mmCIF file of C-alpha atoms and ligand atoms in Angstrom:
data_model
loop_
_atom_site.group_PDB
_atom_site.id
_atom_site.type_symbol
_atom_site.label_atom_id
_atom_site.label_comp_id
_atom_site.label_asym_id
_atom_site.label_seq_id
_atom_site.Cartn_x
_atom_site.Cartn_y
_atom_site.Cartn_z
ATOM 1 C CA UNK V 74 27.963 5.812 34.023
ATOM 2 C CA UNK V 75 27.035 2.627 35.806
ATOM 3 C CA UNK V 76 28.839 -0.671 35.265
ATOM 4 C CA UNK V 77 25.954 -2.442 33.571
ATOM 5 C CA UNK V 78 25.737 0.206 30.884
ATOM 6 C CA UNK V 79 29.475 0.138 30.415
ATOM 7 C CA UNK V 80 29.478 -3.646 30.114
ATOM 8 C CA UNK V 81 26.670 -3.555 27.533
ATOM 9 C CA UNK V 82 28.546 -0.916 25.610
ATOM 10 C CA UNK V 83 31.784 -2.896 25.635
ATOM 11 C CA UNK V 84 30.021 -6.090 24.586
ATOM 12 C CA UNK V 85 28.370 -4.269 21.704
ATOM 13 C CA UNK V 86 31.703 -2.900 20.560
ATOM 14 C CA UNK V 87 33.242 -6.368 20.820
ATOM 15 C CA UNK V 88 30.468 -8.004 18.786
ATOM 16 C CA UNK V 89 30.553 -5.301 16.141
ATOM 17 C CA UNK V 90 34.298 -5.581 15.827
ATOM 18 C CA UNK V 91 34.024 -9.351 15.415
ATOM 19 C CA UNK V 92 31.950 -8.976 12.257
ATOM 20 C CA UNK V 93 34.698 -7.338 10.197
ATOM 21 C CA UNK V 94 37.225 -9.674 11.813
ATOM 22 C CA UNK V 95 35.484 -12.690 10.263
ATOM 23 C CA UNK V 96 35.078 -10.870 6.947
ATOM 24 C CA UNK V 97 38.589 -9.480 6.754
ATOM 25 C CA UNK V 98 39.234 -11.206 3.437
ATOM 26 C CA UNK V 99 36.458 -9.149 1.849
ATOM 27 C CA UNK V 100 37.058 -5.866 3.587
ATOM 28 C CA UNK V 101 40.826 -5.727 3.406
ATOM 29 C CA UNK V 102 41.287 -6.939 -0.168
ATOM 30 C CA UNK V 103 42.361 -3.583 -1.641
ATOM 31 C CA UNK V 104 44.728 -3.121 1.288
ATOM 32 C CA UNK V 105 46.135 -6.649 0.884
ATOM 33 C CA UNK V 106 46.542 -6.058 -2.828
ATOM 34 C CA UNK V 107 48.413 -2.861 -2.047
ATOM 35 C CA UNK V 108 50.674 -4.604 0.460
ATOM 36 C CA UNK V 109 51.413 -7.501 -1.903
ATOM 37 C CA UNK V 110 51.916 -5.178 -4.858
ATOM 38 C CA UNK V 111 50.027 -5.103 -8.139
ATOM 39 C CA UNK V 112 52.193 -7.847 -9.621
ATOM 40 C CA UNK V 113 51.016 -10.465 -7.149
ATOM 41 C CA UNK V 114 49.124 -13.355 -8.721
ATOM 42 C CA UNK V 115 47.929 -16.633 -7.207
ATOM 43 C CA UNK V 116 49.719 -19.481 -9.040
ATOM 44 C CA UNK V 117 46.997 -21.971 -8.084
ATOM 45 C CA UNK V 118 44.110 -20.118 -9.704
ATOM 46 C CA UNK V 119 45.740 -18.852 -12.918
ATOM 47 C CA UNK V 120 43.420 -20.860 -15.154
ATOM 48 C CA UNK V 121 40.302 -20.014 -13.158
ATOM 49 C CA UNK V 122 40.157 -16.257 -12.886
ATOM 50 C CA UNK V 123 41.995 -13.054 -13.605
ATOM 51 C CA UNK V 124 44.462 -11.897 -16.208
ATOM 52 C CA UNK V 125 45.891 -15.316 -17.102
ATOM 53 C CA UNK V 126 42.752 -17.282 -17.949
ATOM 54 C CA UNK V 127 43.184 -19.264 -21.145
ATOM 55 C CA UNK V 128 41.300 -17.012 -23.554
ATOM 56 C CA UNK V 129 43.286 -14.004 -22.360
ATOM 57 C CA UNK V 130 46.662 -15.558 -23.198
ATOM 58 C CA UNK V 131 48.587 -14.727 -26.329
ATOM 59 C CA UNK V 132 48.888 -11.432 -28.164
ATOM 60 C CA UNK V 133 46.532 -8.519 -27.745
ATOM 61 C CA UNK V 134 46.578 -5.352 -29.820
ATOM 62 C CA UNK V 135 46.867 -2.183 -27.733
ATOM 63 C CA UNK V 136 45.194 1.086 -28.772
ATOM 64 C CA UNK V 137 48.545 2.788 -29.487
ATOM 65 C CA UNK V 138 49.624 0.107 -31.983
ATOM 66 C CA UNK V 139 51.873 -1.788 -29.591
ATOM 67 C CA UNK V 140 50.931 -5.271 -28.408
ATOM 68 C CA UNK V 141 50.709 -7.073 -25.074
ATOM 69 C CA UNK V 142 51.656 -10.743 -24.822
ATOM 70 C CA UNK V 143 50.445 -12.778 -21.850
ATOM 71 C CA UNK V 144 51.949 -16.197 -21.142
ATOM 72 C CA UNK V 145 52.123 -18.865 -18.461
ATOM 73 C CA UNK V 146 55.210 -20.957 -17.794
ATOM 74 C CA UNK V 147 54.646 -24.350 -16.233
ATOM 75 C CA UNK V 148 56.482 -27.661 -16.086
ATOM 76 C CA UNK V 149 57.261 -28.230 -18.911
ATOM 77 C CA UNK V 150 55.790 -25.835 -21.409
ATOM 78 C CA UNK V 151 54.990 -22.239 -22.132
ATOM 79 C CA UNK V 152 51.387 -21.351 -22.898
ATOM 80 C CA UNK V 153 50.655 -20.475 -25.663
ATOM 81 C CA UNK V 154 52.973 -22.855 -27.464
ATOM 82 C CA UNK V 155 53.350 -20.430 -30.335
ATOM 83 C CA UNK V 156 53.108 -16.659 -30.062
ATOM 84 C CA UNK V 157 52.603 -14.258 -32.929
ATOM 85 C CA UNK V 158 53.621 -10.587 -32.853
ATOM 86 C CA UNK V 159 53.989 -7.827 -35.479
ATOM 87 C CA UNK V 160 57.463 -6.654 -36.462
ATOM 88 C CA UNK V 161 58.764 -3.274 -35.370
ATOM 89 C CA UNK V 162 56.294 -2.464 -32.608
ATOM 90 C CA UNK V 163 56.804 -2.493 -28.827
ATOM 91 C CA UNK V 164 55.869 -5.840 -27.280
ATOM 92 C CA UNK V 165 54.843 -5.727 -23.620
ATOM 93 C CA UNK V 166 55.400 -9.181 -22.209
ATOM 94 C CA UNK V 167 53.549 -10.272 -19.062
ATOM 95 C CA UNK V 168 54.306 -13.774 -17.859
ATOM 96 C CA UNK V 169 53.926 -15.737 -14.651
ATOM 97 C CA UNK V 170 54.670 -19.276 -13.526
ATOM 98 C CA UNK V 171 52.243 -21.927 -12.338
ATOM 99 C CA UNK V 172 54.942 -23.820 -10.429
ATOM 100 C CA UNK V 173 58.738 -23.556 -10.511
ATOM 101 C CA UNK V 174 61.168 -20.851 -11.546
ATOM 102 C CA UNK V 175 61.607 -20.730 -15.312
ATOM 103 C CA UNK V 176 63.452 -18.442 -17.687
ATOM 104 C CA UNK V 177 61.993 -17.453 -21.033
ATOM 105 C CA UNK V 178 64.589 -16.663 -23.673
ATOM 106 C CA UNK V 179 64.496 -15.854 -27.371
ATOM 107 C CA UNK V 180 67.190 -17.564 -29.445
ATOM 108 C CA UNK V 181 69.227 -15.066 -31.420
ATOM 109 C CA UNK V 182 68.473 -12.213 -29.011
ATOM 110 C CA UNK V 183 69.648 -11.111 -25.574
ATOM 111 C CA UNK V 184 66.137 -11.164 -24.171
ATOM 112 C CA UNK V 185 65.861 -13.253 -21.035
ATOM 113 C CA UNK V 186 62.912 -13.091 -18.656
ATOM 114 C CA UNK V 187 62.971 -14.842 -15.314
ATOM 115 C CA UNK V 188 59.549 -16.230 -14.419
ATOM 116 C CA UNK V 189 58.519 -16.920 -10.830
ATOM 117 C CA UNK V 190 55.330 -18.283 -9.311
ATOM 118 C CA UNK V 191 53.240 -15.711 -7.447
ATOM 119 C CA UNK V 192 54.371 -12.671 -9.393
ATOM 120 C CA UNK V 193 54.071 -11.235 -12.886
ATOM 121 C CA UNK V 194 57.310 -10.685 -14.766
ATOM 122 C CA UNK V 195 57.205 -7.816 -17.223
ATOM 123 C CA UNK V 196 59.535 -7.096 -20.123
ATOM 124 C CA UNK V 197 59.581 -4.690 -23.040
ATOM 125 C CA UNK V 198 60.645 -6.386 -26.264
ATOM 126 C CA UNK V 199 60.810 -5.459 -29.909
ATOM 127 C CA UNK V 200 61.525 -7.503 -33.008
ATOM 128 C CA UNK V 201 62.476 -5.356 -36.007
ATOM 129 C CA UNK V 202 62.086 -7.982 -38.748
ATOM 130 C CA UNK V 203 59.678 -10.818 -39.558
ATOM 131 C CA UNK V 204 61.044 -14.205 -38.624
ATOM 132 C CA UNK V 205 60.828 -17.103 -36.227
ATOM 133 C CA UNK V 206 62.485 -17.465 -32.851
ATOM 134 C CA UNK V 207 62.703 -20.484 -30.612
ATOM 135 C CA UNK V 208 61.831 -19.611 -27.016
ATOM 136 C CA UNK V 209 63.559 -22.164 -24.780
ATOM 137 C CA UNK V 210 63.517 -22.238 -21.005
ATOM 138 C CA UNK V 211 67.006 -21.459 -19.692
ATOM 139 C CA UNK V 212 66.472 -22.075 -15.986
ATOM 140 C CA UNK V 213 66.736 -25.692 -14.895
ATOM 141 C CA UNK V 214 63.218 -26.509 -13.747
ATOM 142 C CA UNK V 215 63.084 -30.290 -13.605
ATOM 143 C CA UNK V 216 63.153 -33.451 -15.691
ATOM 144 C CA UNK V 217 61.457 -31.903 -18.712
ATOM 145 C CA UNK V 218 63.467 -28.690 -18.707
ATOM 146 C CA UNK V 219 65.428 -29.359 -21.898
ATOM 147 C CA UNK V 220 62.234 -29.858 -23.909
ATOM 148 C CA UNK V 221 60.499 -26.778 -22.524
ATOM 149 C CA UNK V 222 60.105 -24.246 -25.311
ATOM 150 C CA UNK V 223 57.664 -22.183 -27.297
ATOM 151 C CA UNK V 224 57.986 -20.468 -30.624
ATOM 152 C CA UNK V 225 57.651 -16.829 -31.598
ATOM 153 C CA UNK V 226 56.497 -15.816 -35.057
ATOM 154 C CA UNK V 227 57.143 -12.212 -36.063
ATOM 155 C CA UNK V 228 54.893 -11.217 -38.960
ATOM 156 C CA UNK V 229 54.968 -8.028 -41.058
ATOM 157 C CA UNK V 230 53.438 -5.142 -39.190
ATOM 158 C CA UNK V 231 50.564 -4.600 -41.645
ATOM 159 C CA UNK V 232 49.665 -8.295 -41.623
ATOM 160 C CA UNK V 233 48.940 -8.444 -37.911
ATOM 161 C CA UNK V 234 45.742 -6.358 -37.632
ATOM 162 C CA UNK V 235 43.902 -8.447 -40.257
ATOM 163 C CA UNK V 236 44.422 -11.688 -38.334
ATOM 164 C CA UNK V 237 41.558 -13.160 -36.342
ATOM 165 C CA UNK V 238 41.929 -12.905 -32.551
ATOM 166 C CA UNK V 239 42.391 -16.672 -32.251
ATOM 167 C CA UNK V 240 45.156 -16.601 -34.880
ATOM 168 C CA UNK V 241 46.916 -13.857 -32.951
ATOM 169 C CA UNK V 242 46.573 -15.691 -29.691
ATOM 170 C CA UNK V 243 48.132 -18.957 -30.779
ATOM 171 C CA UNK V 244 49.854 -19.637 -34.085
ATOM 172 C CA UNK V 245 50.650 -23.297 -33.426
ATOM 173 C CA UNK V 246 47.824 -24.424 -35.720
ATOM 174 C CA UNK V 247 49.007 -22.398 -38.715
HETATM 175 CU CU1 LIG Q 157 61.264 -24.336 -17.354
HETATM 176 CU CU2 LIG Q 157 63.482 -24.988 -17.450
#
């Protein structure tokens, strides 16, 4: 092999390897997602794309009869402001923070979910009887901390499926 050919070969390899290097954010996304873990979420783009866009928040009926509740904590409120779930079924809570560390609690229960920016906190809850629970923040998160709360309405199990999706998602208007 002469040197000119070798140099051409090496230059070609260099140029070809530069292309993926400038596109690493496209090529390596699944790998990055794997390294960060599936619970990683970008706190700055919660409202723009992905699981926590506004019309995906609130309560969603799962095929097995349980429900999934998605919420965002941010200074100084929880979104949605009022959450509605059926009594006596498993509630899968998925919540993340847009800013500081918060703690979602349910008055009258031992449930306490720490919420951090950049990750999804998951909790399995269940409320046996219809009723209303205040959901205050119990982690000091700034000047508005003591007013930071949402409300949970537990409705009879058979009442939940007949509600409209927007009524399930946010019960503040009811
Ligand atoms: Cu949020 Cu205290």
